[in-house]
Short mmCIF file of C-alpha atoms in Angstrom, two decimals:
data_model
loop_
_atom_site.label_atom_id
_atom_site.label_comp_id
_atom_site.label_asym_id
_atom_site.label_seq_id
_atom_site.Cartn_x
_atom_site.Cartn_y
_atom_site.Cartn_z
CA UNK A 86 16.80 -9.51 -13.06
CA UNK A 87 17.05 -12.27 -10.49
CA UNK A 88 14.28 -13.30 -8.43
CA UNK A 89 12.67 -16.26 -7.15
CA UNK A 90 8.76 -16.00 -6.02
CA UNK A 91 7.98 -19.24 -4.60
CA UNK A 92 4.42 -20.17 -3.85
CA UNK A 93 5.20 -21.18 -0.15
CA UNK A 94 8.00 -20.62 2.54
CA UNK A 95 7.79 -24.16 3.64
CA UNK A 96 6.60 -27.62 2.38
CA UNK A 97 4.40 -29.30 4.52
CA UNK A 98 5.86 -31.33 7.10
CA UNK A 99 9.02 -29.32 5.96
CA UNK A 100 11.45 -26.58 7.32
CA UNK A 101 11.32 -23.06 6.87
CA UNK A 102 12.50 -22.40 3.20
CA UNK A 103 14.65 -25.55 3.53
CA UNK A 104 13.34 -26.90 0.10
CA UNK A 105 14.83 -24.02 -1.54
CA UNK A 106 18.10 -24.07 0.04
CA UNK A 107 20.13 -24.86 -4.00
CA UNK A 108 18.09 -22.41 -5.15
CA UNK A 109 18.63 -19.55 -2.76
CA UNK A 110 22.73 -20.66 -2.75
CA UNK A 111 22.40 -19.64 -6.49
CA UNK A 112 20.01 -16.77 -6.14
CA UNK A 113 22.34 -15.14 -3.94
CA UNK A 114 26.08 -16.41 -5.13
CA UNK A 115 28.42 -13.92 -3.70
CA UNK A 116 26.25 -12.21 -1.37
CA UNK A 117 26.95 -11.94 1.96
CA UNK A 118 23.74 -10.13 3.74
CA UNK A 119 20.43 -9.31 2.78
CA UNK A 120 17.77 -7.14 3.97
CA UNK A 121 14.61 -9.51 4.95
CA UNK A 122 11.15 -7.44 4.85
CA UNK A 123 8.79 -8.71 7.89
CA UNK A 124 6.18 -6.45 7.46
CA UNK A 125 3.49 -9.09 6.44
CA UNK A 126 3.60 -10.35 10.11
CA UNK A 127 2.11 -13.85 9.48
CA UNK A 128 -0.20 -14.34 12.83
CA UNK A 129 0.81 -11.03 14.04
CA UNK A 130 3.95 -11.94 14.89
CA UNK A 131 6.46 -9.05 15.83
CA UNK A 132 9.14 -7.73 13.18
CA UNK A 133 12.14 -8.85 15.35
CA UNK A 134 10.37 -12.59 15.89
CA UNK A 135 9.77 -12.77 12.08
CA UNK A 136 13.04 -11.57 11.24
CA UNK A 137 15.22 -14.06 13.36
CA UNK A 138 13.14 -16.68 11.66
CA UNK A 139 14.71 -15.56 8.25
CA UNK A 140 18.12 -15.28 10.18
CA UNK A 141 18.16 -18.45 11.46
CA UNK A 142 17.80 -20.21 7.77
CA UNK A 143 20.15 -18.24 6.01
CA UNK A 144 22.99 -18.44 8.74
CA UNK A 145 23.17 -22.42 7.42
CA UNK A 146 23.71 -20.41 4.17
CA UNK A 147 26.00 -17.95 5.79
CA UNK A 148 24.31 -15.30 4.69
CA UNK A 149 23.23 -12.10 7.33
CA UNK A 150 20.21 -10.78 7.45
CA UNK A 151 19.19 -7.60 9.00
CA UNK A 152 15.48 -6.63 9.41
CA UNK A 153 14.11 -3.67 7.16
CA UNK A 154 12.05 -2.38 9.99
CA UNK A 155 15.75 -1.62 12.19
CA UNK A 156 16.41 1.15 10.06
CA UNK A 157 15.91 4.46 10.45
CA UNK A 158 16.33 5.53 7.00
CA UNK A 159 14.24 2.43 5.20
CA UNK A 160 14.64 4.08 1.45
CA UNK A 161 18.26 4.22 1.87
CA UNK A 162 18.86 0.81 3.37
CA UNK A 163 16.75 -0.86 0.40
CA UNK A 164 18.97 1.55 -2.20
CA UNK A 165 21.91 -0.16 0.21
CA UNK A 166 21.13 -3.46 0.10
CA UNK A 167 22.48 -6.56 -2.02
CA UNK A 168 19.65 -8.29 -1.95
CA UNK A 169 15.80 -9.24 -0.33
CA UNK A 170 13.97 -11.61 0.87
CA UNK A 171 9.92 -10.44 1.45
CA UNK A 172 8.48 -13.24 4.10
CA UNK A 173 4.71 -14.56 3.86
CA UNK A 174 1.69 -13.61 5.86
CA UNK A 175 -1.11 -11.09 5.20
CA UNK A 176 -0.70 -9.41 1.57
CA UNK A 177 -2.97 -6.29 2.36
CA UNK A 178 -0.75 -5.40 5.92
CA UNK A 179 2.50 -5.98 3.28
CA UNK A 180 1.54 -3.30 0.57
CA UNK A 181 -0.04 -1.26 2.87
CA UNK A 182 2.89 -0.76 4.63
CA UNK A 183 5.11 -1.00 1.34
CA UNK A 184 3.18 2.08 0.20
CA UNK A 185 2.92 4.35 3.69
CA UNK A 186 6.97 3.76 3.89
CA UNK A 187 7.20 4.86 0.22
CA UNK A 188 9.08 1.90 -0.54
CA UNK A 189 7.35 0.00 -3.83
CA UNK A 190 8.91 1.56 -6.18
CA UNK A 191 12.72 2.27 -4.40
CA UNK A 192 12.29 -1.91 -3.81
CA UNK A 193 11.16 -2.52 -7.66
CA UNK A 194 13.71 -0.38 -8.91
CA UNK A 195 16.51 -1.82 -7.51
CA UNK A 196 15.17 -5.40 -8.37
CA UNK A 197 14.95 -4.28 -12.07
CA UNK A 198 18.27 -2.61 -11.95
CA UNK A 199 19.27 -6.43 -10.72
CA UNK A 200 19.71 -7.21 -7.20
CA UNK A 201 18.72 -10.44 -5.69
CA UNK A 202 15.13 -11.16 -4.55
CA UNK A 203 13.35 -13.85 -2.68
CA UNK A 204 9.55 -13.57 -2.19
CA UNK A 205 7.24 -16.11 -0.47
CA UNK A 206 3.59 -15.92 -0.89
CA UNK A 207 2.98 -12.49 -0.09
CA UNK A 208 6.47 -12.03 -0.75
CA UNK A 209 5.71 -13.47 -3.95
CA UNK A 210 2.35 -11.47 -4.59
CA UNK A 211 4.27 -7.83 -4.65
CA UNK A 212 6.28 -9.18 -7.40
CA UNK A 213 3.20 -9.31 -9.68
CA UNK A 214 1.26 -6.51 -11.57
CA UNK A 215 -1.19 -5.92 -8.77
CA UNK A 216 -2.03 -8.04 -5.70
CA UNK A 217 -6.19 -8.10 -6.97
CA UNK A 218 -5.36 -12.25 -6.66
CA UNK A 219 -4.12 -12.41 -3.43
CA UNK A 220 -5.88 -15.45 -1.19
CA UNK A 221 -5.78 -13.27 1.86
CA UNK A 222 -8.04 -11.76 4.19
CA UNK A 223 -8.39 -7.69 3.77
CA UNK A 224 -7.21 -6.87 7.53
CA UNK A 225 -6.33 -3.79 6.35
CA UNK A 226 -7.10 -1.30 3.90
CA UNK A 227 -4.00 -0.22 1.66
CA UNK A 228 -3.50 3.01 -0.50
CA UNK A 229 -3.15 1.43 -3.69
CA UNK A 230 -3.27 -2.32 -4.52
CA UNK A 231 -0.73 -1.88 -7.03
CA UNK A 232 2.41 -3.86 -6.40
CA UNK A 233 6.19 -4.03 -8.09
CA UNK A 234 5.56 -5.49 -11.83
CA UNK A 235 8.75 -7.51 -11.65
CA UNK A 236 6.80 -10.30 -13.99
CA UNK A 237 4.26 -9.21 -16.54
CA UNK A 238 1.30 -11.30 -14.62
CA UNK A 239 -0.06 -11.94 -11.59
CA UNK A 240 0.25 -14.37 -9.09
CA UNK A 241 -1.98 -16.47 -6.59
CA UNK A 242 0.39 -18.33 -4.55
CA UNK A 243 -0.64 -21.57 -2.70
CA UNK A 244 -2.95 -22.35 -5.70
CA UNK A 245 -5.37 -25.09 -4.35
CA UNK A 246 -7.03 -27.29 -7.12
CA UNK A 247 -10.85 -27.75 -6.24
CA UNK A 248 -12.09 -30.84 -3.43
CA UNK A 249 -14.66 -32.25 -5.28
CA UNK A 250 -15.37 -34.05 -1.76
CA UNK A 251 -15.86 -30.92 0.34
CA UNK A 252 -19.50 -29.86 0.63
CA UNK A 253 -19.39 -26.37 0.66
CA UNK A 254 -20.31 -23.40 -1.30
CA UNK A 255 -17.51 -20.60 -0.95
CA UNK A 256 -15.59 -20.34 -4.04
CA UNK A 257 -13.09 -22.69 -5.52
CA UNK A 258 -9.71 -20.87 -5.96
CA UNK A 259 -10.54 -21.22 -9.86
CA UNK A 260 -13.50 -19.78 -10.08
CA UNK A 261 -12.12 -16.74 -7.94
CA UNK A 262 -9.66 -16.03 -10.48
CA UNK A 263 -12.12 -16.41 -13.15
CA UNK A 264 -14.13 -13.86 -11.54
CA UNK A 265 -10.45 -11.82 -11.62
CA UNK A 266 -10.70 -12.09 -15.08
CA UNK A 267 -14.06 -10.90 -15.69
CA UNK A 268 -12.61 -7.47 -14.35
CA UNK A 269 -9.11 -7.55 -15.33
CA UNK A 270 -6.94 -8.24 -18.18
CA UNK A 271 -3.56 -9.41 -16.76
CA UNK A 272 -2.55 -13.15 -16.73
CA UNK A 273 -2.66 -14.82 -13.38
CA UNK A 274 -0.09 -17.81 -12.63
CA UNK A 275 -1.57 -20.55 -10.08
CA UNK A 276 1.61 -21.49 -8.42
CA UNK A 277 1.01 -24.97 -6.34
CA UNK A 278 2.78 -25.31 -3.26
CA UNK A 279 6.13 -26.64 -4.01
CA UNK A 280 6.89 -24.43 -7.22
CA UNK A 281 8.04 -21.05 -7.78
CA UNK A 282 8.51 -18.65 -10.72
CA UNK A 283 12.45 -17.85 -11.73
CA UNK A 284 13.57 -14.62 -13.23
CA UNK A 285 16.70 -14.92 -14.35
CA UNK A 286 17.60 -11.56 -16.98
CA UNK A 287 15.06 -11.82 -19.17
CA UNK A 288 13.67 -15.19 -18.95
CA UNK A 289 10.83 -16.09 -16.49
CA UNK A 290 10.04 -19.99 -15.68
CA UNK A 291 8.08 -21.60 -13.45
CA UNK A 292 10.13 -24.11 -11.33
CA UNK A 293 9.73 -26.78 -9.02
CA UNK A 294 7.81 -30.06 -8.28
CA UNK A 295 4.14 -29.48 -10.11
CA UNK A 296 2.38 -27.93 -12.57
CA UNK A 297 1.78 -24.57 -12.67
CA UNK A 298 -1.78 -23.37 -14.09
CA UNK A 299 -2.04 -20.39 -15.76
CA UNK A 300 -5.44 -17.83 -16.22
CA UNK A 301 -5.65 -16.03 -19.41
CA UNK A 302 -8.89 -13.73 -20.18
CA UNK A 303 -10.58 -15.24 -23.33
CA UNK A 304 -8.89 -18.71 -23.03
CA UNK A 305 -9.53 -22.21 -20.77
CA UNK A 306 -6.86 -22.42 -17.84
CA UNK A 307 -3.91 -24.53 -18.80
CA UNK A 308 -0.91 -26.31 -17.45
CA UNK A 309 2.95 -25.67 -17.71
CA UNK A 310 5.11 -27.91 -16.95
CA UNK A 311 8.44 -26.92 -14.51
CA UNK A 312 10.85 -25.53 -16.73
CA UNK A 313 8.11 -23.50 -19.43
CA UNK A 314 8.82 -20.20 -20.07
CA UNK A 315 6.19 -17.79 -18.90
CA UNK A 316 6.77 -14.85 -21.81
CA UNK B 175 -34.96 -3.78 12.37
CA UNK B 176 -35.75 -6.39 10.35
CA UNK B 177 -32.60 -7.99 8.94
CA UNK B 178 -31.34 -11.59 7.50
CA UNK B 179 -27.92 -11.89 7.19
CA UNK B 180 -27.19 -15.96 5.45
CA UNK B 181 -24.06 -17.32 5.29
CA UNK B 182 -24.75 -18.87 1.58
CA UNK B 183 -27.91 -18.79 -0.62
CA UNK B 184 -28.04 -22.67 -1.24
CA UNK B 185 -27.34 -25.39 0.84
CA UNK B 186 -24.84 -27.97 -0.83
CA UNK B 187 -27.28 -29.85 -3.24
CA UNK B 188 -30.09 -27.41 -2.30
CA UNK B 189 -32.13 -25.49 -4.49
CA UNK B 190 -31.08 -21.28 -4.15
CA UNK B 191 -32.58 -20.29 -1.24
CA UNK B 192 -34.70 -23.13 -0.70
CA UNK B 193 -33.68 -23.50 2.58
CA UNK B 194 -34.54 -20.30 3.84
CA UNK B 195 -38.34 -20.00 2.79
CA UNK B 196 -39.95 -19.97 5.76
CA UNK B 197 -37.90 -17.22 7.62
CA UNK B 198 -38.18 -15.01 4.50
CA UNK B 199 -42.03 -15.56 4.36
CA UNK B 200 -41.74 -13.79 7.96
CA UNK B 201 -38.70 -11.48 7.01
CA UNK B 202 -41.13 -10.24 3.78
CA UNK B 203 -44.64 -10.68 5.64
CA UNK B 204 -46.80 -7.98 4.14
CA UNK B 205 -44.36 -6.85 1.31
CA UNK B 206 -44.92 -7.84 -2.54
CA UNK B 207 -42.31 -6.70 -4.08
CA UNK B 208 -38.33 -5.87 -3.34
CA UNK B 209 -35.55 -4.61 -4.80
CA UNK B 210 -32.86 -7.42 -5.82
CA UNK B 211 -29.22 -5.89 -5.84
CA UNK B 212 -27.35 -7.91 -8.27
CA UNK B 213 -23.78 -5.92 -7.83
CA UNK B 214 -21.72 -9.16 -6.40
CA UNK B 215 -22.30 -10.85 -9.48
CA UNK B 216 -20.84 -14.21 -8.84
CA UNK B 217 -18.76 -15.49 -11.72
CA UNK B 218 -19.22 -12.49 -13.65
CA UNK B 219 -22.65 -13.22 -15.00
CA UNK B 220 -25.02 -10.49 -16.11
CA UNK B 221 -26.78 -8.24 -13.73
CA UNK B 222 -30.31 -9.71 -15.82
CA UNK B 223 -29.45 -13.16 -15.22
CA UNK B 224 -29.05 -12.60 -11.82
CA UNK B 225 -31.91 -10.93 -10.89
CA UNK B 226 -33.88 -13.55 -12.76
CA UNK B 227 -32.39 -16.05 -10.58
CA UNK B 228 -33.64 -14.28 -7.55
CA UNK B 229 -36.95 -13.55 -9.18
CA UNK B 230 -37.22 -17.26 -9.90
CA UNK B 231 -37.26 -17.75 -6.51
CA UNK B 232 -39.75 -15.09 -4.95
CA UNK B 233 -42.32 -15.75 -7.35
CA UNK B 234 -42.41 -18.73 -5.21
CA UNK B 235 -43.55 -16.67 -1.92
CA UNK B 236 -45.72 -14.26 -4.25
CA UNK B 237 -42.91 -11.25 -4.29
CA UNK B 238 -42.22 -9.63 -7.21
CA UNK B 239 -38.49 -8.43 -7.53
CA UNK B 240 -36.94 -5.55 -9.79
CA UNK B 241 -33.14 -5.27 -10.24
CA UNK B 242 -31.85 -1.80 -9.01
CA UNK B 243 -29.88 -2.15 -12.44
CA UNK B 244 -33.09 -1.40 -14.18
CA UNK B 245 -33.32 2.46 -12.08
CA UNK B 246 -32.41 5.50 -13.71
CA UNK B 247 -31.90 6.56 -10.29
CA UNK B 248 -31.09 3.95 -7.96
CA UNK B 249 -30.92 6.02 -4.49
CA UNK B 250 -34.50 6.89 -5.67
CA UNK B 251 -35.15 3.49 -6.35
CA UNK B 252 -33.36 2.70 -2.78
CA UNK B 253 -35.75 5.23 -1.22
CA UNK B 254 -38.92 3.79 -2.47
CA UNK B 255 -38.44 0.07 -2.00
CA UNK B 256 -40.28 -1.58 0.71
CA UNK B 257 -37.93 -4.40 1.17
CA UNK B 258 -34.13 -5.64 -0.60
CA UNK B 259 -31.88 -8.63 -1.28
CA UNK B 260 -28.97 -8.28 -1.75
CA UNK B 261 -27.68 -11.43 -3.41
CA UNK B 262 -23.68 -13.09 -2.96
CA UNK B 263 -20.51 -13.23 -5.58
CA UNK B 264 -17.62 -10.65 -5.07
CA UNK B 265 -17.76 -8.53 -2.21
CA UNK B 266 -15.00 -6.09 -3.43
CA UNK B 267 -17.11 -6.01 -6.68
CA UNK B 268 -20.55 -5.10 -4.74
CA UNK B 269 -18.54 -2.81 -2.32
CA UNK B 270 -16.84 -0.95 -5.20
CA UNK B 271 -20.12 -0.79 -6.92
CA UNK B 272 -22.28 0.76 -4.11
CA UNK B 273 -19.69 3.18 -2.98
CA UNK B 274 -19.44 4.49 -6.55
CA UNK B 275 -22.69 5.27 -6.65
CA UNK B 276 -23.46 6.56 -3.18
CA UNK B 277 -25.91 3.89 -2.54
CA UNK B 278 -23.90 2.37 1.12
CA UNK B 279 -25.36 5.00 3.64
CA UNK B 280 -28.59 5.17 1.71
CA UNK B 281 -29.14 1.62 1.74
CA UNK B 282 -28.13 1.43 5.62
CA UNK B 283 -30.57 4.54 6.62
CA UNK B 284 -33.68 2.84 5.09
CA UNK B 285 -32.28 -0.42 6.95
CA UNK B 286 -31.79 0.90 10.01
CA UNK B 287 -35.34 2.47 9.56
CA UNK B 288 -37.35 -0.69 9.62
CA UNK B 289 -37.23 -1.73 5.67
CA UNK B 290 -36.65 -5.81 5.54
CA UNK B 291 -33.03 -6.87 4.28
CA UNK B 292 -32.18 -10.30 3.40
CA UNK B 293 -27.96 -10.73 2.51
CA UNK B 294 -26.36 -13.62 1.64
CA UNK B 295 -23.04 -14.39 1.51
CA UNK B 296 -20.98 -10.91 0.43
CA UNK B 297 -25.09 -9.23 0.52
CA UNK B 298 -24.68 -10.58 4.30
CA UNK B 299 -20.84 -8.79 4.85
CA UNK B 300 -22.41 -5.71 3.83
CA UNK B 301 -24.61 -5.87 6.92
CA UNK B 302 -21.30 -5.85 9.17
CA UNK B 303 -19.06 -2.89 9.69
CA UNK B 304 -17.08 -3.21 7.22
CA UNK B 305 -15.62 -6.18 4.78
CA UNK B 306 -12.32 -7.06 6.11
CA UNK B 307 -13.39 -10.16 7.36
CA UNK B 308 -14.63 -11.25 3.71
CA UNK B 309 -12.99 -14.45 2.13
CA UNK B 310 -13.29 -12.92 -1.04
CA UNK B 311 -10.68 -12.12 -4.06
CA UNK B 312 -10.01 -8.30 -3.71
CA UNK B 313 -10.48 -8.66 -7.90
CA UNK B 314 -11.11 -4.77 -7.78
CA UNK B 315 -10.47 -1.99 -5.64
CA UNK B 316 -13.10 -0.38 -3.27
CA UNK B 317 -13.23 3.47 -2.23
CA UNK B 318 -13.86 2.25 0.68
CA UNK B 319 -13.65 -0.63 2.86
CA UNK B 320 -16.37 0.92 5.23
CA UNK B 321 -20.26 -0.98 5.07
CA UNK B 322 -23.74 -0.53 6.51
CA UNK B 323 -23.18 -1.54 10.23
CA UNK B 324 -26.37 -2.74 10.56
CA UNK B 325 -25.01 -4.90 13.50
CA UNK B 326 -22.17 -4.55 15.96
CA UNK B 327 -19.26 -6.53 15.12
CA UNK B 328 -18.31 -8.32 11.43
CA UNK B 329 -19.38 -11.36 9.87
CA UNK B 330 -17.01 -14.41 7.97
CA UNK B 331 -19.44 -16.31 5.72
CA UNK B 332 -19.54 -19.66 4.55
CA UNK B 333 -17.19 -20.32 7.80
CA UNK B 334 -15.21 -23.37 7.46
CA UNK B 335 -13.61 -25.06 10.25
CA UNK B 336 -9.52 -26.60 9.83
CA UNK B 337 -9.10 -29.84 7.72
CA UNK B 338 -6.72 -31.55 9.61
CA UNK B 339 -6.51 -33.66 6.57
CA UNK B 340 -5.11 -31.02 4.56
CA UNK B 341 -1.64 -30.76 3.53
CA UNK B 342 -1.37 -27.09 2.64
CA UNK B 343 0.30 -24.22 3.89
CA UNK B 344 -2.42 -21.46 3.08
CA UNK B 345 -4.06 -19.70 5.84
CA UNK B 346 -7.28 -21.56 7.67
CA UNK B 347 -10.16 -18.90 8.40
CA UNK B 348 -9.72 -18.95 11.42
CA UNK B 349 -5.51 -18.07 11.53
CA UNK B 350 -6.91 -15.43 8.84
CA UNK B 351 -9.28 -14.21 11.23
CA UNK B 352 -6.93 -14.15 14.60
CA UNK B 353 -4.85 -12.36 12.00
CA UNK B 354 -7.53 -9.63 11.62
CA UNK B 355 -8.07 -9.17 15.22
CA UNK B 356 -4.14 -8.24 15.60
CA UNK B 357 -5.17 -5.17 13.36
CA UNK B 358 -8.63 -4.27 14.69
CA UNK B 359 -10.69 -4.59 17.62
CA UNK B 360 -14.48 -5.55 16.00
CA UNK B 361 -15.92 -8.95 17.00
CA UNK B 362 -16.54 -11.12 14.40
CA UNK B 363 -18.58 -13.84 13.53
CA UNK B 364 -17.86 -16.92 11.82
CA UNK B 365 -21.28 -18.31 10.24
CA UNK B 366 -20.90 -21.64 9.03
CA UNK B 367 -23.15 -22.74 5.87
CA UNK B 368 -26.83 -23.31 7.28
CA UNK B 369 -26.60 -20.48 9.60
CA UNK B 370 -27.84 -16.25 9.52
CA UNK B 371 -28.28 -13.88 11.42
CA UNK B 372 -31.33 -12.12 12.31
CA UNK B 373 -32.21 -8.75 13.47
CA UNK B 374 -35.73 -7.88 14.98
CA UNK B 375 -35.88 -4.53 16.20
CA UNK B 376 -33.05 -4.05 18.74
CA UNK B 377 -32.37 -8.30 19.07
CA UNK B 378 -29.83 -10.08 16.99
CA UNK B 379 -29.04 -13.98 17.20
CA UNK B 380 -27.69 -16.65 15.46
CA UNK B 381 -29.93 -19.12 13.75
CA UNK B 382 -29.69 -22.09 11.58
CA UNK B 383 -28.67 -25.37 12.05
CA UNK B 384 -25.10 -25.03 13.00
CA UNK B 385 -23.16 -23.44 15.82
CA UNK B 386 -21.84 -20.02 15.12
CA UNK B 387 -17.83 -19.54 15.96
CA UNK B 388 -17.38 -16.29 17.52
CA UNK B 389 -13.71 -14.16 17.90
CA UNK B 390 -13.41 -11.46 19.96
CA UNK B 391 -10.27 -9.67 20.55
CA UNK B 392 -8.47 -10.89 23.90
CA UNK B 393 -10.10 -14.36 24.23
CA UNK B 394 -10.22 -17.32 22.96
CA UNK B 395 -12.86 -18.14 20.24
CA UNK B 396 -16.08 -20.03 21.44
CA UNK B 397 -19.17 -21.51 20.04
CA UNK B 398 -22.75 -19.96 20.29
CA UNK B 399 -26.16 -21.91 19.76
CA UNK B 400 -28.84 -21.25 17.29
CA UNK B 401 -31.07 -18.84 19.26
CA UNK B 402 -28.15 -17.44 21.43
CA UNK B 403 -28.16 -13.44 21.40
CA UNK B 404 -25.22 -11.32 19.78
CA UNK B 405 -25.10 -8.47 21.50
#
């Protein structure tokens, strides 16, 4: 395989995906256009306002991007494609969609079979075992929370270590993951804004500029460094 | 009706529901005993130990409480009980749970005919129409999204306003909740810590001690008073 689920689209203060940009150049060596998937619609945006978002970035890459909701024929333009990118936004509205359409599984087989992908946050989520550790709001109510298996974990993108200032009583991001784990079995990777895990064949990593922290049933959370393998 | 629906169960450095004593000596007045529903179970802990932490409490104000874990037959159970409590945690976990065993319309009916209710926190999203405006972890997967109705329009608790301070990417509540009202068209209520809702007969207002942050689709969100009616 070869896939890049990043935490975040942007850095703050940053440009879309512009922190990426070495990355992506290697990700996609040789490719030309990509399909980009809008249908997480962060703030309701439309698909065609989403989509020349992602076209504007990866022209500086000179790399084409056509939107997957211009087809007629979705299936075939995924089995068509040389490679994705999956935007950000509302999880639930992304798999829900992902599963009406009929498209998790075309989209995860041709990942596994190795084509390019590029996930952000909710981009990122589908790439895990199930999105159960998603940090977004259930707008909608999807068929099936299962999601692609590209990595044998989940993720919870835009992992957010605990204020100890803030005087409130919702749940720290921690202890919602904890709570994961009292129901599930499956590993959970805290990816901080500014990292994001790398698939390349058969090696996973987590990359970029923090720690990642990891959720294992049975065991305290711990901390990988950029560069540790995550089999 | 006769209905309390808290944002949170304990003020920050408060003891559990310390601060709402004197509205549940009126929500309770006549009643000694309720059922405690311990389904939410934050952080995983036992039904038992939960329920002991709400008896703890109500032994305080002379009310007995019995878990509805301890029924062989808990729509029975439902059915007899002069007054419930449905405590916070997970609300996918405490939706899952009372869909499975039938106990959401059951619940509602004996609600809706006069029996007291006190929610907090995911026991308070229960009260709304249904639990897509939760900030929970979707840890598990629900029949159903669908809840009690007991009032109009949904309910956000433990509300938090934007940190301007905070250099993050992930979704604020409120984007999160402008994001829901692209997908529905249910009013929702943002109840910041220190704040309920409560239902007498056919009046329902926002109390506490903060201002209550109401979205409705089509306008712009605005504040409403303690006091201030919700319908």
């Amino acid at each position: 395989m070869n896939v890049i689920l990043a935490s975040t689209s942007s850095l703050f203060g940053g440009n879309y995906l512009e922190y990426l940009t070495d990355e992506l150049i290697t990700l996609f060596n040789g490719i030309d256009e990509i399909i980009f998937i809008p249908f997480a619609r962060p703030g309701g945006i439309s698909h065609e306002a989403y989509t020349e978002k992602a076209r504007d970035f990866f022209s500086s890459i000179n790399i084409s991007v056509k939107g997957l909701h211009e087809f007629a024929d979705p299936t075939e333009a995924v089995n068509q494609a040389k490679g994705y990118f999956t935007g950000g936004g509302n999880t639930f509205l992304l798999v829900k969609t992902l599963h009406e359409l009929g498209l998790m599984g075309v989209l995860s087989e041709n990942i596994k079979q190795g084509k390019a992908y590029l996930g952000c946050s909710a981009g990122s989520n589908i790439g895990g075992i199930n999105m159960k550790t998603t940090n977004d709001m259930p707008i909608v109510y999807p068929s099936s929370f299962d999601c692609m298996g590209l990595v044998p974990f989940n993720l919870n993108p835009h992992y957010l270590d605990p204020n100890p200032e803030l005087k409130h009583n919702g749940e720290t991001r921690e202890t919602r993951i904890n709570e994961f784990l009292t129901q599930n079995t499956i590993k959970v990777v805290g990816l901080r804004e500014g990292n994001w895990i790398r698939v390349v064949g058969d090696k996973i990593t987590t990359e970029g500029s923090e720690m990642s922290r990891i959720f294992e049933p049975g065991k305290s959370p711990y901390e990988l460094q950029p560069g540790a393998s995550l089999l």
